[in-house]
């Protein structure tokens, strides 16, 4: 797979189709991968692709909106690219997508690679990128969709749930790494930075942390593409996917909608049906 | 003859300190380690490495109410915060203690930060020497070492009989007054080898690399997640905001990071560090150029390795030091 | 049920229908529990989930959103958007432990003064039965501290 990616990158840079290839290279631990920006054919051999390439590179495209860029994209990353195109943040013709078939990635952190695939990979509905210009790897079958993790939380009693989440939010240090890593979080002024009025502020207190995490999740309702970058980067291991996936489950159930599958679609909050009867209302 | 405390006696000693002081120890939470105050010392865990978040939050809290303003019948009262009990931080590593020594330089220089100073004066540090180095630490290249006791009040080193105890300061001696110590002929453990990073002449090399394109290129992959600043034992950026709660106003100081977009935005909308490269350069220039220039060649980095461990895109200060030496080295 | 517990309810009422309905209840001298603090918004569609979470963060025991009946929105479609938002927000808040009984969406028209009093009365009573929020006790049990 790595050789095909390198060859394609070389071709794209040589022909001037793109000015930059965003992919992965080896990290300083000699074991895992890190994002890399290749600007010329001389750097192409730095590109790697293996089980440690967990990062979602799509957000970097927002730093290069008006430039032609190629990107290595796993299925989850490709959903993010579709989301950004749908929301008018990226022009499809400025992005060349080197799609990679994915069998699932292990838990990867500095100098550590787990033996098991990530939980989210064990239930990923796409193994082949949903959009690409060039495909690397042989297509494999998708896995059945399940929200058993969310259901388990839903079935716990209210006091148990409340205690669980208060404990999680109590640990949040408000570094906002989740927001920075998320391709769906690109607002030029985030609600947490608003001063007039100050909705949340910067105080690292459990009540403010709860506001931060729940509203961020809600701002991603119908938009989160489950790349899990937020949870991966969180330095205090808050199970953010458990929050986002609750909304993903409900959006799927109520509106039969999944984010990132199509680049041309109307998201559920941008529309309504006059006669719909939704649970909990009336 | 050396003084030793047996493993079983350690908890007993810490519990006895809790009668008059808050005792903060490393506590395991899932797969992480945090410094937290405990009700009994048995809740602590001594694990290898330095904790996920260091003890800098004990002297410079994540969020801290500086004072509270109350109003009653037109009478306005300002109530400053104060630390009620003295504190003992147990189990910190030399890199973290050195971090606090670095903190002291800007925070205690006159006019001193009164909140930091109060906590510093009321806190005793009981350190734990490192038996092994992590893959990412490099304290011997930043003026420290795995057994460096200079910045502790008491230093403990693991030996087969328990812990070798060294009282470093008067404060430390007082703390040990009632500790169940035994006199024994014990050999001090050998410090582990710590990988070296080329920090000689880094200040001059940084100065010469200031205008280089290197910082822009490096910043390409930075996502400005702020994690490096938050896990760093020497980062001290903060912001102060007022909060209304229960009819009172609280002025709260909280951690911030120079890596966040908009950190340097000023009234009128100008942002001198709007581009990623400037912010990236700022972090390393602060640690490796401005700080040593301001404070008598003391490096702003203590080699704890946390930023290397937690950066989601592997921005590695050791690699940067190497690169800067190549670009700007003499 | 806690003895003497008076729930604090925050109500977001749309100017054209439900606020007018509440006003009508007042001018007609109909009584309803004083537990509710009303915030007037131009349209129920103006209610941002941020307002709801902020109200709970500041100690509200219950949050009510009242708007025009579907089809009657003064701005044509604001309440349709609110309906979708509510459908997702209510189970989501329930999921993080703010019980769904604490958050309600009701349609109240300008002439429905009586209905408004019924809604507020039944909501307040339901909250009284539910009791105060247990955050403080749960935080203590989990060792979560407020910021110093």
XYZ file of C-alpha atoms in Angstrom, chain B residues 14-330:
317
model
C 2.231 10.428 55.361
C -0.983 9.747 57.291
C 0.538 11.375 60.360
C 1.325 14.464 58.277
C -2.324 14.664 57.237
C -3.329 15.741 60.730
C -2.083 19.237 60.060
C -1.425 19.355 56.346
C -3.000 18.533 53.012
C -1.032 15.673 51.511
C -1.000 15.388 47.725
C 0.113 12.094 46.230
C 0.125 10.344 42.844
C -3.216 8.600 42.327
C -4.050 6.188 39.517
C -7.191 6.976 37.526
C -7.740 4.459 34.741
C -4.498 4.416 32.795
C -3.451 7.866 34.025
C -1.736 9.220 37.126
C -2.718 12.517 38.745
C -1.508 14.358 41.821
C -4.484 14.577 44.163
C -5.045 15.308 47.846
C -6.058 12.133 49.674
C -7.681 11.254 52.968
C -5.410 8.258 53.475
C -1.991 7.578 52.020
C -2.987 4.023 51.088
C -4.862 5.564 48.129
C -1.610 6.506 46.454
C 0.201 4.562 43.781
C 3.879 4.754 43.124
C 4.276 3.927 39.459
C 7.138 4.355 37.058
C 7.539 7.569 35.138
C 6.253 11.012 35.968
C 2.497 11.490 36.265
C 0.136 12.381 33.407
C -0.220 15.881 34.807
C 2.531 17.052 37.100
C 2.144 18.691 40.515
C 2.447 22.233 39.158
C -1.322 22.464 39.716
C -0.688 22.358 43.464
C 1.159 25.678 43.415
C -0.481 27.106 40.318
C -3.993 25.657 40.222
C -5.846 24.861 37.003
C -8.456 27.392 38.079
C -8.039 29.501 41.146
C -10.271 32.107 42.738
C -8.030 35.021 43.575
C -10.649 36.904 45.528
C -14.402 37.135 45.984
C -16.408 40.348 46.025
C -19.549 40.405 48.139
C -22.114 43.082 48.565
C -24.449 43.503 51.508
C -26.573 46.608 52.144
C -24.355 48.705 49.938
C -21.281 47.544 51.806
C -18.724 45.975 49.444
C -16.236 43.437 50.794
C -13.306 41.944 48.966
C -12.259 38.599 50.387
C -8.885 37.382 49.134
C -8.318 33.652 48.901
C -5.759 32.010 51.080
C -4.397 28.560 51.540
C -5.808 27.333 54.832
C -3.541 24.381 55.426
C 0.058 23.708 54.657
C 0.667 21.217 51.898
C 2.994 18.311 51.241
C 3.452 17.070 47.705
C 4.735 13.526 47.731
C 6.097 11.433 44.891
C 7.157 14.093 42.423
C 10.135 13.453 40.173
C 13.229 15.684 39.896
C 12.054 17.031 36.512
C 8.838 18.317 38.089
C 10.642 19.809 41.095
C 13.059 21.493 38.720
C 9.982 22.773 36.894
C 8.848 24.477 40.095
C 12.298 25.997 40.496
C 11.908 27.382 36.970
C 8.467 28.717 37.922
C 10.001 30.545 40.888
C 12.101 32.754 38.650
C 9.309 34.778 37.055
C 6.717 34.179 39.793
C 8.787 35.192 42.805
C 10.747 38.020 41.187
C 9.561 41.283 42.724
C 6.734 42.150 42.629
C 6.020 38.506 43.433
C 2.835 36.715 42.533
C 1.225 36.640 45.976
C -0.914 33.579 45.292
C 1.993 31.491 44.032
C 4.272 32.750 46.781
C 1.843 31.799 49.545
C 1.448 28.299 48.151
C 5.170 27.918 47.577
C 6.030 28.922 51.113
C 3.404 26.647 52.603
C 4.295 23.593 50.501
C 6.937 20.957 51.148
C 8.204 18.718 48.355
C 8.981 15.075 49.056
C 10.482 13.676 45.885
C 11.067 10.247 44.465
C 14.243 9.543 42.526
C 13.805 7.812 39.188
C 14.923 4.195 39.031
C 14.584 4.164 35.247
C 14.353 6.685 32.443
C 11.391 6.776 30.061
C 11.884 6.615 26.303
C 11.077 10.296 26.046
C 12.808 11.976 28.981
C 16.101 13.875 28.806
C 16.610 15.642 32.147
C 20.405 15.322 32.094
C 20.485 17.560 29.016
C 18.546 20.353 30.719
C 20.622 20.788 33.853
C 18.951 18.088 35.933
C 19.143 14.377 36.560
C 17.075 11.369 37.654
C 18.435 11.567 41.221
C 18.742 15.340 41.441
C 17.634 16.330 44.940
C 18.422 20.038 44.697
C 14.833 21.265 44.396
C 13.251 18.927 46.935
C 12.780 19.350 50.667
C 13.100 15.603 51.175
C 14.327 13.097 48.617
C 13.481 9.402 48.612
C 15.310 6.784 46.558
C 14.147 3.226 46.195
C 16.415 0.620 47.797
C 15.719 -3.055 48.634
C 15.086 -2.122 52.281
C 12.510 0.547 51.416
C 13.460 4.133 50.636
C 16.685 5.956 51.319
C 15.683 9.273 52.918
C 17.596 12.479 52.437
C 16.570 15.695 54.199
C 17.595 18.426 51.790
C 16.271 21.574 53.488
C 15.315 22.755 56.960
C 11.682 22.437 55.937
C 12.411 18.823 55.013
C 14.139 18.128 58.331
C 11.097 19.408 60.210
C 8.805 17.228 58.120
C 10.859 14.147 59.014
C 10.930 14.948 62.725
C 8.424 12.235 63.613
C 9.059 9.925 60.648
C 9.782 6.266 61.531
C 13.311 6.252 60.090
C 15.895 3.567 60.639
C 19.640 3.991 60.505
C 21.166 1.519 58.088
C 24.246 1.052 55.999
C 22.675 1.282 52.586
C 24.261 1.900 49.248
C 22.702 4.744 47.304
C 21.231 3.425 44.036
C 22.975 4.257 40.773
C 21.094 6.772 38.652
C 19.849 5.287 35.369
C 21.268 6.419 32.052
C 19.151 9.096 30.454
C 19.324 9.627 26.662
C 21.113 12.840 25.744
C 19.872 15.705 23.588
C 22.293 18.293 22.103
C 21.385 21.316 24.254
C 24.881 22.856 24.432
C 24.744 26.261 22.805
C 21.014 25.913 22.086
C 20.279 29.501 23.140
C 22.615 30.954 20.523
C 21.406 28.460 17.926
C 17.784 29.451 18.609
C 18.674 33.102 18.196
C 20.195 32.371 14.810
C 17.203 30.233 13.723
C 14.628 32.879 14.628
C 13.785 34.019 11.100
C 14.057 30.594 9.472
C 11.217 28.991 7.471
C 11.662 25.961 9.725
C 8.982 27.127 12.161
C 6.287 27.470 9.490
C 7.019 24.044 8.133
C 7.022 22.517 11.615
C 3.720 24.208 12.382
C 2.051 22.584 9.354
C 1.079 19.573 11.421
C 0.461 21.360 14.722
C -3.233 21.348 15.571
C -2.867 23.904 18.395
C -4.469 21.558 20.856
C -2.695 23.193 23.831
C -1.792 19.848 25.349
C 1.957 20.606 25.393
C 1.433 23.713 27.528
C -0.875 21.974 29.941
C 1.360 18.987 30.638
C 4.536 21.095 30.770
C 6.016 21.633 34.270
C 7.291 25.093 33.353
C 4.427 26.621 31.366
C 2.697 29.403 33.312
C 0.453 31.308 30.889
C -2.921 32.204 32.333
C -5.952 34.420 31.882
C -8.126 36.081 34.497
C -11.905 36.379 34.241
C -14.711 37.346 36.579
C -17.612 34.977 37.281
C -20.929 35.671 38.973
C -22.110 32.909 41.236
C -24.571 32.854 44.140
C -24.737 36.624 44.197
C -20.984 37.041 44.495
C -18.292 37.891 41.979
C -15.260 35.653 41.789
C -12.091 36.663 40.034
C -10.622 33.446 38.712
C -7.238 32.780 37.184
C -7.084 29.781 34.840
C -4.443 28.109 32.720
C -4.162 29.176 29.102
C -1.815 28.293 26.281
C 0.115 30.468 23.852
C -0.562 27.799 21.237
C -4.288 28.551 21.120
C -5.384 30.554 18.087
C -6.393 33.990 19.281
C -4.208 33.881 22.398
C -2.479 37.100 21.345
C -5.532 38.845 19.923
C -5.733 42.340 21.323
C -8.347 45.080 21.452
C -8.883 46.369 17.963
C -8.587 42.881 16.522
C -4.874 42.753 15.731
C -3.224 39.435 16.440
C 0.606 39.487 16.267
C 0.751 35.686 16.292
C -2.122 34.916 13.984
C -0.179 32.455 11.855
C 0.716 28.955 13.002
C 4.464 29.384 12.451
C 4.702 32.336 14.861
C 2.917 30.445 17.595
C 5.054 27.370 17.071
C 8.238 29.410 17.209
C 6.991 31.197 20.328
C 6.766 27.980 22.314
C 10.325 26.904 21.631
C 11.766 30.393 21.691
C 10.247 30.914 25.117
C 11.707 27.704 26.517
C 15.077 27.822 24.783
C 15.831 31.484 24.088
C 13.817 34.157 25.913
C 13.699 32.406 29.270
C 17.441 31.661 29.501
C 18.221 35.173 28.201
C 16.018 36.684 30.902
C 16.957 34.365 33.744
C 20.667 33.848 33.654
C 20.903 30.915 31.215
C 18.366 28.731 33.021
C 16.573 26.701 30.355
C 12.774 26.823 30.371
C 12.649 23.060 29.770
C 13.418 20.387 32.360
C 13.444 17.388 30.049
C 10.404 15.669 31.553
C 9.308 14.373 28.140
C 5.580 14.847 28.653
C 5.092 17.016 25.559
C 6.749 14.291 23.517
C 4.507 11.653 25.055
C 1.214 13.517 24.607
C 1.579 15.559 21.411
C -0.984 14.049 19.009
C 1.176 14.898 15.980
C 4.627 14.155 17.395
C 6.083 17.614 17.652
C 9.165 16.498 19.522
C 11.255 19.090 21.347
C 14.274 16.781 21.193
C 14.044 16.647 17.400
C 13.551 20.404 17.291
C 16.639 21.009 19.417
C 18.593 18.807 17.025
C 17.196 20.576 13.969
C 17.872 24.014 15.419
C 21.461 23.045 16.159
C 21.821 22.001 12.510
C 20.270 25.178 11.136
C 21.646 27.719 13.602
C 24.458 25.875 15.313
C 27.937 27.332 15.408
